[in-house]
Amino acid sequence: MTLRIPTSEQRFVLEHVVGLRDLITSNVYEHLSEGLADAIIEGAASFAENEFAPLNRLGDTQGAKWAHGQVRMPAGYKEAYASFVENGWATVSAPAGIGGQGLPHIFGSLVFEDIGTANMGFSLISMLTAGAIEALLAHGSEEQMDIWLPKLVTGEWSGTMNLTEPQAGSDVGALRTSATPAGDGLFRINGQKIFITFGDHDLTENIVHLVLARLPDAPGGTKGISLFLVPKFRLDADGAPTIDNHVRCVSIEHKLGIHASPTCVMAFGEDGDCLGELIGAENAGMRAMFTMMNNARINVGGQGVQIAERARQLAHAYARERMQSPRADGSSLGNAVPIVEHPDVRRMLLRMNALTQGARALYYYAAGQIDRAHWGDNQAAARVDLLTPLVKSYCTDVGCEVASLGIQVHGGMGFIEETGAAQHYRDARILPIYEGTNGIQAADLVGRKLAGDRGIALRALLAEIRAEAGDQSNLMILADEVEDVASWMLNRPVNDRLSGSYPFLRMVAVLVSGWLMARQGRIARSMEQDPGANWTFLAGKRAAAAFTGDCIVPEAIGLSASAMVGAALFYGDLTEEALAE
Ligand SMILES: Cc1cc2nc3c(=O)[nH]c(=O)nc-3n(C[C@H](O)[C@H](O)[C@H](O)COP(=O)(O)OP(=O)(O)OC[C@H]3O[C@@H](n4cnc5c(N)ncnc54)[C@H](O)[C@@H]3O)c2cc1C
């Protein structure tokens, strides 16, 4: 099936959820206009459809390969990546002063969405690089920015993020990689990192690793972690990456999905001096890393939207071709009809649409708030903080659910690799795990985000939703339930909060995406009378919004009991032995 990037949907959400006109009239972005926005929407879609999408299957079947300490990408990847760089797609939302196009963050998100919908595994190289750029911009010195940023921004060099070690997964504070002063402001890095995305590959001439490590005598836990920039090749007197820095990829993982993304075991300084530069202050590495992780968490949420879109399109195409059984009401006169005509298949297809569009609305809304926060809007900055765990967790859960429904729509053929539905399901499964598992996101929501400000940011969001929700009674009921659960949480011990954190996160995420879908449904209805309106698109939008309000929002209302169940159910006299029975 040929991928079609949903440009009408992107334009609609940009206008009605992000507020494209506000961005244009803000005068923050010198060249931004409706014409330029259209050119980016169309150009990025065409690039992704024609250059990244055709390589998706090969990436899955052939995958990245490791041999003799080096990773090789599948055939065609090098050329496609070079074309991505040459066409300037990496630079869209980077600041103009460092070689970027200076456009709003949301346009960078849109490019990620397109290349990730086309080929999720491959697109990770650029997502990790964007995180490294963000961390350097926020915490690097002028000199570090001058040296490292220009080629990271164009994509000529790629970036990575090195946190995980065998004993330090969710518990980043347990990491042991060491950094010892080596003179001239440099540090000798020693240790091994696991699961490093695009830790090695043959697409760029250098790889800039951002590595968390401990200085001698650093305090224990997260308070003693510092961030280092460790290039694969150090730069010679001419600034060329020619000096081996003893960063080795010692193997890559064999995994369930995203085979086009090499997941590397990295050894630093095992066979010679591996030198790194400190980024930011000593022992302030977690703060710097959070800059990178917050960016990456929202982008991983975007990956949930990408995989859902791809799985959704495949299922719709199949459902219109596969003939099975006459219609139950006899109207097909005993003749078999395409399965899309059967009510339960239609339910699955509309559910896939509603979940995908709701997740996209949440993701774009968060990206739009990031832009407003960049202009100094403090309420938007607080909202981004609150939204980050919602976007990461809910959108990736949606990615898995939609990819699973995609298999169901295909029936037995969905379980067979040739249709491609299985690849989306396998690819989607990493999303709730990496970049902080969804359980860790839920803990972040009820801890730092809710208890941290005693519910102020959440109440501001609720007020905005209630002011707009008006006639949407399900949405109003959900808003009341969210408020009740939040008050309950604020008055309970931490274990009670954590025991209900996951269902609570889903309630809040469905509330926000349901609010944004209801708005889109109203606007779609009002536009249907316009001469020249894209009626098919508007009817689809109206149906997805109605399904969200009538079916998905009530499911979330039903979650309040499990959100307030309390820790006693999981502990008390329930020993670990009894739990395992
Ligand atoms: C394909 C892939 C790519 C990756 N890319 C990178 C990368 O580029 N850079 C990098 O540094 N890392 C990367 N990772 C690592 C990834 O971020 C970790 O796997 C993830 O953070 C979880 O850590 P863990 O696997 O050790 O699981 P664990 O921390 O062992 O967690 C196991 C389970 O316990 C739960 N859990 C653990 N602690 C708590 C707690 N305190 N409260 C509640 N629940 C808890 C988790 O939610 C999870 O369900 C990647 C991993 C994979 C598989």
XYZ file of C-alpha atoms and ligand atoms in Angstrom:
634
model
C 0.000 0.000 0.000
C 1.282 3.467 -0.860
C 1.590 5.762 2.139
C -0.272 9.064 1.959
C 0.763 11.669 4.532
C -2.512 13.178 5.858
C -1.828 16.778 4.798
C -5.465 17.979 5.020
C -5.583 16.745 8.612
C -2.212 18.357 9.411
C -3.361 21.699 7.997
C -6.656 21.541 9.922
C -4.988 20.711 13.242
C -2.320 23.374 12.700
C -5.015 25.946 12.176
C -7.554 24.960 14.832
C -5.480 23.318 17.567
C -2.068 25.006 17.316
C -3.365 28.392 16.174
C -1.212 28.889 13.058
C -2.453 32.482 12.679
C -1.187 33.340 16.176
C 2.249 32.056 15.179
C 2.224 34.087 11.970
C 1.017 37.305 13.612
C 3.333 36.937 16.624
C 6.133 38.519 14.542
C 8.552 36.124 16.208
C 9.170 34.210 12.966
C 10.375 36.555 10.273
C 9.481 34.532 7.180
C 6.494 32.552 8.410
C 3.387 32.891 6.233
C 0.471 30.677 5.198
C 2.254 30.107 1.880
C 5.429 28.940 3.581
C 3.447 26.708 5.948
C 1.761 25.087 2.930
C 5.084 24.627 1.166
C 6.497 22.827 4.211
C 3.416 20.650 4.654
C 3.422 19.581 1.015
C 7.207 19.370 0.584
C 7.867 17.311 3.699
C 4.986 14.966 2.842
C 6.281 14.392 -0.652
C 9.843 13.828 0.609
C 8.686 11.301 3.226
C 6.366 9.447 0.842
C 8.944 9.180 -1.921
C 12.270 8.793 -0.145
C 11.737 7.302 3.341
C 8.561 5.225 2.929
C 9.842 2.918 0.164
C 12.709 1.818 2.473
C 10.486 0.904 5.418
C 9.978 -2.767 4.595
C 13.646 -3.335 3.759
C 14.593 -1.745 7.058
C 12.420 -4.308 8.819
C 13.455 -7.404 6.880
C 17.155 -6.609 6.435
C 17.731 -4.190 9.330
C 20.937 -2.577 10.512
C 23.862 -5.031 10.668
C 26.927 -5.101 12.916
C 30.261 -6.534 11.778
C 33.849 -5.880 12.899
C 32.885 -3.112 15.304
C 30.824 -1.156 12.776
C 27.155 -0.804 11.978
C 25.988 -0.819 8.360
C 22.554 0.425 7.403
C 20.474 -1.386 4.760
C 20.847 -0.557 1.057
C 19.479 2.851 0.071
C 19.521 4.352 3.570
C 22.708 6.329 3.072
C 21.362 7.987 -0.073
C 17.976 8.741 1.499
C 19.640 10.286 4.570
C 21.954 12.376 2.355
C 18.911 13.648 0.495
C 17.225 14.528 3.834
C 20.286 16.623 4.741
C 20.715 18.206 1.288
C 17.071 19.249 1.156
C 17.413 21.017 4.507
C 14.661 19.028 6.250
C 16.788 18.686 9.395
C 17.077 22.446 9.836
C 13.424 23.571 9.770
C 12.909 24.641 13.377
C 16.517 25.184 14.523
C 17.377 28.823 15.346
C 18.508 30.925 12.386
C 21.736 31.982 14.145
C 23.099 28.434 14.039
C 22.155 27.510 10.494
C 18.525 26.657 11.089
C 15.492 28.099 9.297
C 14.174 29.657 12.517
C 10.616 28.363 12.044
C 8.352 27.374 14.958
C 9.004 24.107 16.801
C 5.702 22.736 15.484
C 7.107 22.673 11.937
C 10.053 20.570 13.067
C 7.496 18.267 14.719
C 5.626 18.059 11.447
C 8.760 16.982 9.565
C 9.391 14.322 12.251
C 5.813 13.175 11.917
C 6.179 12.700 8.164
C 9.492 10.880 8.121
C 8.438 8.776 11.122
C 5.111 7.836 9.536
C 7.089 6.810 6.480
C 9.804 4.882 8.328
C 9.767 5.065 12.118
C 12.982 3.161 12.841
C 15.015 5.243 10.384
C 13.627 8.570 11.599
C 15.060 7.998 15.083
C 18.476 9.242 13.947
C 17.077 12.700 13.485
C 15.012 12.648 16.662
C 18.062 11.870 18.791
C 20.080 14.547 17.001
C 17.369 17.124 17.757
C 17.609 16.248 21.464
C 21.392 16.714 21.431
C 21.021 20.118 19.727
C 18.483 21.192 22.342
C 20.772 20.163 25.243
C 23.772 21.961 23.727
C 21.760 25.113 23.075
C 20.549 25.181 26.660
C 23.698 24.116 28.513
C 26.734 24.247 26.186
C 29.382 26.986 26.223
C 29.671 29.464 23.323
C 32.721 27.587 22.101
C 30.993 24.194 22.243
C 28.039 25.579 20.347
C 30.295 27.114 17.677
C 32.179 23.876 17.177
C 29.500 21.219 17.397
C 26.154 22.760 16.531
C 26.503 23.742 12.847
C 26.924 20.190 11.556
C 24.441 18.707 14.011
C 21.858 21.232 12.836
C 22.273 20.339 9.162
C 22.289 16.644 10.031
C 25.794 16.140 8.594
C 26.697 14.770 12.050
C 24.251 12.883 14.238
C 23.694 12.941 18.003
C 22.947 10.274 20.610
C 21.844 10.114 24.207
C 23.721 7.752 26.552
C 22.042 7.125 29.886
C 21.309 3.427 30.204
C 23.677 0.867 31.737
C 22.833 -2.723 32.672
C 22.148 -1.813 36.342
C 20.811 1.679 35.552
C 17.568 1.713 33.539
C 14.672 3.678 35.041
C 17.036 4.267 37.966
C 19.460 6.522 36.065
C 21.127 7.511 39.350
C 22.693 4.024 39.552
C 24.987 4.628 36.580
C 28.725 3.984 36.958
C 30.464 5.295 33.812
C 33.326 7.455 35.048
C 34.928 10.697 33.922
C 38.372 11.683 35.213
C 40.105 15.007 34.529
C 42.668 14.694 31.726
C 43.883 18.329 31.557
C 42.931 21.093 29.091
C 39.345 20.942 30.338
C 38.950 17.404 28.981
C 37.883 14.219 30.774
C 38.746 10.575 30.228
C 35.480 8.629 29.846
C 35.338 4.964 30.871
C 32.391 2.620 30.917
C 29.756 0.773 28.971
C 26.305 1.941 27.924
C 23.571 -0.305 26.592
C 20.564 0.207 24.313
C 22.012 3.302 22.605
C 19.887 4.294 19.628
C 21.993 4.991 16.508
C 25.099 4.654 18.711
C 26.899 3.690 15.529
C 25.985 3.750 11.806
C 27.451 4.663 8.420
C 25.194 7.603 7.545
C 27.312 10.515 8.839
C 31.036 11.213 9.110
C 30.868 11.848 12.856
C 28.607 10.965 15.793
C 28.310 13.274 18.795
C 27.492 11.259 21.905
C 26.042 12.969 24.949
C 27.062 10.749 27.847
C 26.089 10.769 31.517
C 29.028 9.885 33.771
C 30.382 10.415 37.292
C 33.333 12.583 38.266
C 35.695 11.279 40.988
C 34.183 11.853 44.458
C 30.816 12.856 42.987
C 27.856 12.420 45.370
C 25.794 9.247 44.929
C 22.554 9.013 42.929
C 21.336 11.597 40.435
C 23.045 14.470 42.310
C 26.465 13.196 41.226
C 25.905 12.865 37.495
C 27.549 15.114 34.903
C 26.944 15.402 31.167
C 29.772 15.011 28.645
C 30.079 15.523 24.927
C 32.033 12.587 23.519
C 32.570 12.523 19.742
C 33.212 9.327 17.802
C 36.064 11.210 16.097
C 37.853 14.153 17.688
C 38.529 17.128 15.466
C 41.985 17.856 14.026
C 43.545 21.340 13.642
C 41.382 21.932 10.556
C 38.201 21.003 12.421
C 37.872 17.724 10.511
C 36.737 14.576 12.404
C 39.822 12.444 11.821
C 41.086 11.412 15.279
C 39.823 8.089 16.662
C 38.320 8.767 20.107
C 38.046 5.103 21.154
C 34.267 4.961 21.212
C 33.309 1.453 20.137
C 30.032 -0.207 19.278
C 30.638 -3.720 20.615
C 27.341 -5.226 19.457
C 23.778 -4.411 18.465
C 20.600 -5.902 19.884
C 18.309 -8.345 18.040
C 14.896 -7.008 18.813
C 11.133 -7.211 18.288
C 10.848 -4.169 16.004
C 12.405 -0.931 14.686
C 15.057 -3.030 12.927
C 16.198 0.002 10.938
C 17.318 1.635 14.182
C 20.578 0.127 15.474
C 20.350 -0.331 19.270
C 23.979 -0.417 20.339
C 26.119 -1.555 23.232
C 28.759 1.183 23.460
C 32.173 0.914 25.123
C 33.936 4.162 25.979
C 37.702 4.159 26.488
C 38.172 0.380 26.506
C 41.089 0.335 24.047
C 42.564 3.823 24.424
C 41.880 7.354 25.633
C 38.305 8.408 25.096
C 38.056 12.157 25.754
C 34.959 14.160 26.518
C 34.054 17.762 27.312
C 31.858 18.700 30.253
C 28.545 20.270 29.262
C 27.186 22.665 31.877
C 28.311 22.488 35.492
C 29.832 19.524 37.329
C 27.175 17.253 38.881
C 24.403 19.115 37.039
C 24.069 16.476 34.339
C 20.541 15.398 35.187
C 19.212 18.900 34.614
C 20.958 19.081 31.245
C 19.777 15.619 30.339
C 16.200 16.543 31.209
C 16.309 19.269 28.557
C 17.091 16.551 26.079
C 14.653 14.057 27.558
C 11.692 16.416 27.697
C 12.171 17.192 24.049
C 12.580 13.485 23.293
C 9.543 12.489 25.388
C 7.248 14.697 23.333
C 8.842 13.422 20.138
C 8.372 9.802 21.241
C 4.702 10.653 21.825
C 4.759 11.822 18.205
C 6.015 8.387 17.205
C 2.822 6.911 18.657
C 0.857 9.142 16.259
C 3.112 8.132 13.363
C 2.733 4.396 13.792
C -1.006 4.751 14.410
C -1.398 6.703 11.155
C 0.525 4.118 9.179
C -1.378 1.167 10.705
C -4.682 2.972 10.234
C -4.143 3.574 6.531
C -3.148 -0.034 5.929
C -6.237 -1.370 7.726
C -8.602 0.942 5.845
C -7.183 -0.156 2.488
C -7.507 -3.833 3.400
C -11.052 -3.474 4.759
C -12.227 -2.043 1.437
C -10.780 -4.943 -0.552
C -11.380 -8.046 1.551
C -14.748 -9.653 0.684
C -16.465 -11.688 3.409
C -20.106 -12.555 4.131
C -23.276 -10.734 3.056
C -24.551 -7.780 5.086
C -26.395 -8.968 8.216
C -29.542 -6.956 7.337
C -29.971 -8.788 4.010
C -29.479 -5.635 1.914
C -26.652 -7.132 -0.158
C -29.045 -9.885 -1.357
C -26.859 -12.665 -0.073
C -23.724 -11.420 -1.830
C -20.452 -11.112 0.083
C -19.409 -7.497 0.711
C -16.098 -5.849 1.606
C -15.559 -6.220 5.362
C -15.651 -2.418 5.739
C -19.435 -2.779 5.467
C -19.798 -4.878 8.629
C -20.647 -2.888 11.788
C -17.897 -4.277 13.995
C -15.201 -3.621 11.371
C -16.538 -0.085 10.975
C -16.325 0.301 14.758
C -12.655 -0.733 14.709
C -11.852 1.586 11.795
C -13.566 4.582 13.341
C -11.908 3.844 16.678
C -8.523 3.815 14.940
C -9.328 7.185 13.345
C -10.565 8.739 16.593
C -7.604 7.537 18.643
C -5.068 8.620 16.012
C -6.603 12.058 15.533
C -7.029 12.568 19.288
C -3.375 11.672 19.892
C -2.280 13.950 17.050
C -4.294 16.818 18.516
C -2.632 16.328 21.910
C 0.842 16.136 20.338
C 0.367 19.226 18.149
C -1.193 21.143 21.029
C 1.880 20.421 23.168
C 4.206 21.448 20.318
C 2.261 24.718 19.928
C 2.617 25.370 23.655
C 6.394 24.822 23.327
C 6.446 27.635 20.757
C 4.469 29.933 23.056
C 6.821 29.060 25.931
C 9.762 30.076 23.697
C 8.251 33.578 23.425
C 8.261 33.795 27.223
C 4.645 32.781 27.946
C 4.970 31.313 31.463
C 1.572 29.673 31.510
C 2.470 27.838 28.290
C 5.752 26.697 29.866
C 3.862 25.288 32.878
C 1.443 23.598 30.517
C 4.263 21.949 28.546
C 5.541 20.490 31.824
C 2.126 19.087 32.628
C 1.525 17.812 29.089
C 4.893 16.078 28.603
C 4.055 12.821 30.457
C 0.576 12.820 28.887
C 1.924 13.090 25.348
C 4.664 10.516 25.896
C 2.428 7.986 27.566
C -1.015 8.361 26.002
C 0.142 8.800 22.389
C 2.405 5.751 22.609
C -0.361 3.638 24.163
C -2.578 4.777 21.300
C 0.158 3.726 18.840
C 0.100 0.201 20.298
C -3.685 -0.031 20.444
C -4.167 1.197 16.884
C -1.424 -1.090 15.538
C -3.090 -4.005 17.353
C -6.506 -3.078 15.906
C -4.788 -2.899 12.517
C -3.895 -6.573 12.834
C -7.438 -7.415 13.980
C -8.958 -5.734 10.926
C -6.721 -7.926 8.734
C -7.845 -11.116 10.513
C -5.384 -14.001 9.975
C -3.540 -12.024 7.306
C -2.617 -9.493 9.967
C -0.591 -12.154 11.752
C 1.286 -12.966 8.539
C 4.300 -10.748 7.910
C 3.636 -10.033 4.210
C 0.774 -7.595 4.813
C 3.001 -5.264 6.868
C 0.429 -4.933 9.690
C 2.622 -7.065 11.939
C 5.628 -4.766 11.445
C 3.665 -1.776 12.734
C 2.599 -3.750 15.809
C 6.179 -4.877 16.489
C 7.586 -1.388 15.854
C 4.987 0.247 18.115
C 5.777 -1.909 21.141
C 8.989 -0.101 22.094
C 7.249 3.263 22.399
C 5.740 2.820 25.891
C 9.134 1.554 27.104
C 11.944 3.856 26.021
C 12.447 7.492 27.027
C 11.117 6.726 30.523
C 8.547 3.898 30.627
C 4.915 4.916 30.673
C 4.782 3.860 34.325
C 7.547 6.370 35.071
C 5.591 9.029 33.141
C 2.521 8.352 35.298
C 4.652 8.701 38.436
C 5.970 12.015 37.051
C 2.395 13.223 36.494
C 1.124 12.531 40.011
C 4.431 13.526 41.623
C 6.349 16.453 40.117
C 3.477 17.702 37.962
C 0.467 17.380 40.289
C 1.765 17.287 43.857
C 4.719 19.526 42.857
C 2.493 22.600 42.398
C -0.497 21.380 44.472
C -2.570 21.065 41.289
C -2.279 24.682 40.050
C -1.329 23.873 36.424
C -3.983 21.152 36.213
C -6.708 23.454 37.558
C -5.793 26.151 34.997
C -6.163 23.555 32.240
C -9.498 22.330 33.634
C -10.840 25.887 33.694
C -9.967 26.363 30.030
C -11.540 23.064 29.027
C -14.755 23.768 30.961
C -15.057 27.227 29.423
C -15.016 25.731 25.940
C -16.677 22.328 26.478
C -20.164 23.851 26.942
C -22.651 21.348 25.577
C -20.244 18.391 25.653
C -21.687 16.729 28.747
C -19.397 13.672 28.686
C -16.392 15.972 28.621
C -17.774 17.990 31.548
C -18.339 14.785 33.544
C -14.770 13.673 32.812
C -13.418 17.095 33.867
C -15.281 16.737 37.197
C -13.921 13.203 37.675
C -10.371 14.349 36.941
C -10.729 17.123 39.504
C -12.115 14.714 42.123
C -9.310 12.198 41.576
C -6.700 14.990 41.667
C -8.047 16.256 45.026
C -8.090 12.696 46.366
C -4.480 12.229 45.239
C -3.322 15.473 46.817
C -4.626 14.276 50.168
C -3.271 10.723 50.104
C 0.109 9.173 50.895
C 2.510 8.724 47.986
C 1.843 4.986 47.509
C -1.879 5.616 47.053
C -1.096 8.245 44.435
C 1.309 5.968 42.589
C -1.090 2.996 42.675
C -3.657 4.970 40.668
C -1.224 7.011 38.573
C -1.624 5.099 35.308
C -5.427 5.235 35.039
C -5.299 8.872 36.208
C -2.847 9.746 33.439
C -5.170 8.223 30.859
C -8.138 10.172 32.251
C -6.297 13.488 31.949
C -4.922 12.663 28.488
C -8.347 11.633 27.160
C -9.806 14.812 28.646
C -7.304 17.005 26.784
C -7.506 15.130 23.496
C -11.308 14.863 23.858
C -11.514 18.637 24.362
C -9.431 19.271 21.225
C -11.430 16.723 19.208
C -14.746 18.286 20.299
C -13.480 21.656 19.095
C -12.483 20.173 15.749
C -15.846 18.427 15.404
C -17.685 21.725 15.969
C -15.527 23.545 13.439
C -15.926 20.739 10.884
C -19.737 20.941 11.231
C -19.704 24.688 10.746
C -17.516 24.406 7.635
C -19.579 21.775 5.862
C -21.878 24.373 4.301
C -18.979 26.301 2.741
C -18.931 26.030 -1.032
C -15.790 24.199 -2.056
C -15.345 22.581 1.367
C -13.507 19.260 1.446
C -16.687 17.446 2.436
C -15.161 13.974 2.725
C -12.485 15.198 5.116
C -14.960 17.189 7.212
C -17.405 14.257 7.469
C -14.562 11.992 8.595
C -13.476 14.554 11.176
C -17.019 14.983 12.472
C -17.421 11.207 12.875
C -14.062 10.818 14.660
C -14.971 13.663 17.024
C -18.397 12.136 17.738
C -16.837 8.710 18.414
C -14.382 10.341 20.801
C -17.127 12.103 22.765
C -19.586 9.179 22.726
C -17.239 6.209 23.254
C -13.667 7.137 24.288
C -14.447 9.870 26.829
C -16.976 7.632 28.725
C -14.324 4.874 28.952
C -12.038 7.366 30.685
C -14.831 8.411 33.065
C -14.968 4.761 34.110
C -11.314 4.827 35.150
C -11.810 6.949 38.262
C -12.503 3.894 40.451
C -9.140 2.325 39.576
C -7.387 5.696 39.895
C -8.614 5.929 43.508
C -8.283 2.264 44.437
C -5.409 2.964 46.828
C -2.280 0.988 47.638
C -3.930 -1.342 50.170
C -5.199 -3.553 47.323
C -1.638 -4.165 46.117
C 0.068 -4.513 49.505
C -1.539 -5.242 52.889
C -1.485 -9.011 53.395
C -0.753 -9.620 49.696
C 2.737 -11.089 49.963
C 4.916 -11.366 46.866
C 4.367 -15.129 46.940
C 0.598 -14.629 47.017
C 0.878 -12.034 44.241
C 2.634 -14.631 42.077
C -0.117 -17.245 42.590
C 15.126 -0.168 21.440
C 15.615 0.623 22.602
C 16.229 1.848 22.399
C 16.719 2.584 23.495
N 17.413 3.747 23.265
C 18.068 4.335 24.311
C 18.985 5.409 24.093
O 19.167 5.881 22.971
N 19.666 5.904 25.159
C 19.505 5.409 26.418
O 20.159 5.896 27.329
N 18.631 4.404 26.668
C 17.921 3.856 25.637
N 17.063 2.809 25.866
C 16.837 2.363 27.235
C 15.432 2.669 27.732
O 15.285 4.042 27.941
C 15.187 1.811 28.985
O 15.002 0.479 28.518
C 13.998 2.277 29.781
O 14.250 3.529 30.366
C 13.613 1.300 30.899
O 14.713 0.851 31.634
P 14.938 -0.712 31.837
O 14.868 -1.352 30.493
O 16.152 -0.922 32.623
O 13.670 -1.203 32.637
P 13.524 -1.199 34.238
O 13.935 0.126 34.771
O 14.165 -2.409 34.779
O 11.944 -1.319 34.382
C 11.234 -2.563 34.315
C 9.771 -2.304 34.692
O 9.703 -1.804 36.039
C 9.055 -0.543 36.063
N 9.721 0.318 37.045
C 11.043 0.456 37.253
N 11.265 1.341 38.241
C 10.066 1.786 38.658
C 9.616 2.716 39.627
N 10.476 3.402 40.380
N 8.276 2.929 39.772
C 7.395 2.255 39.007
N 7.749 1.362 38.065
C 9.068 1.132 37.883
C 9.161 0.016 34.659
O 8.095 0.926 34.364
C 9.093 -1.254 33.817
O 7.751 -1.618 33.609
C 16.536 2.085 24.798
C 15.884 0.863 25.002
C 15.446 0.121 23.933
C 14.828 -1.225 24.182
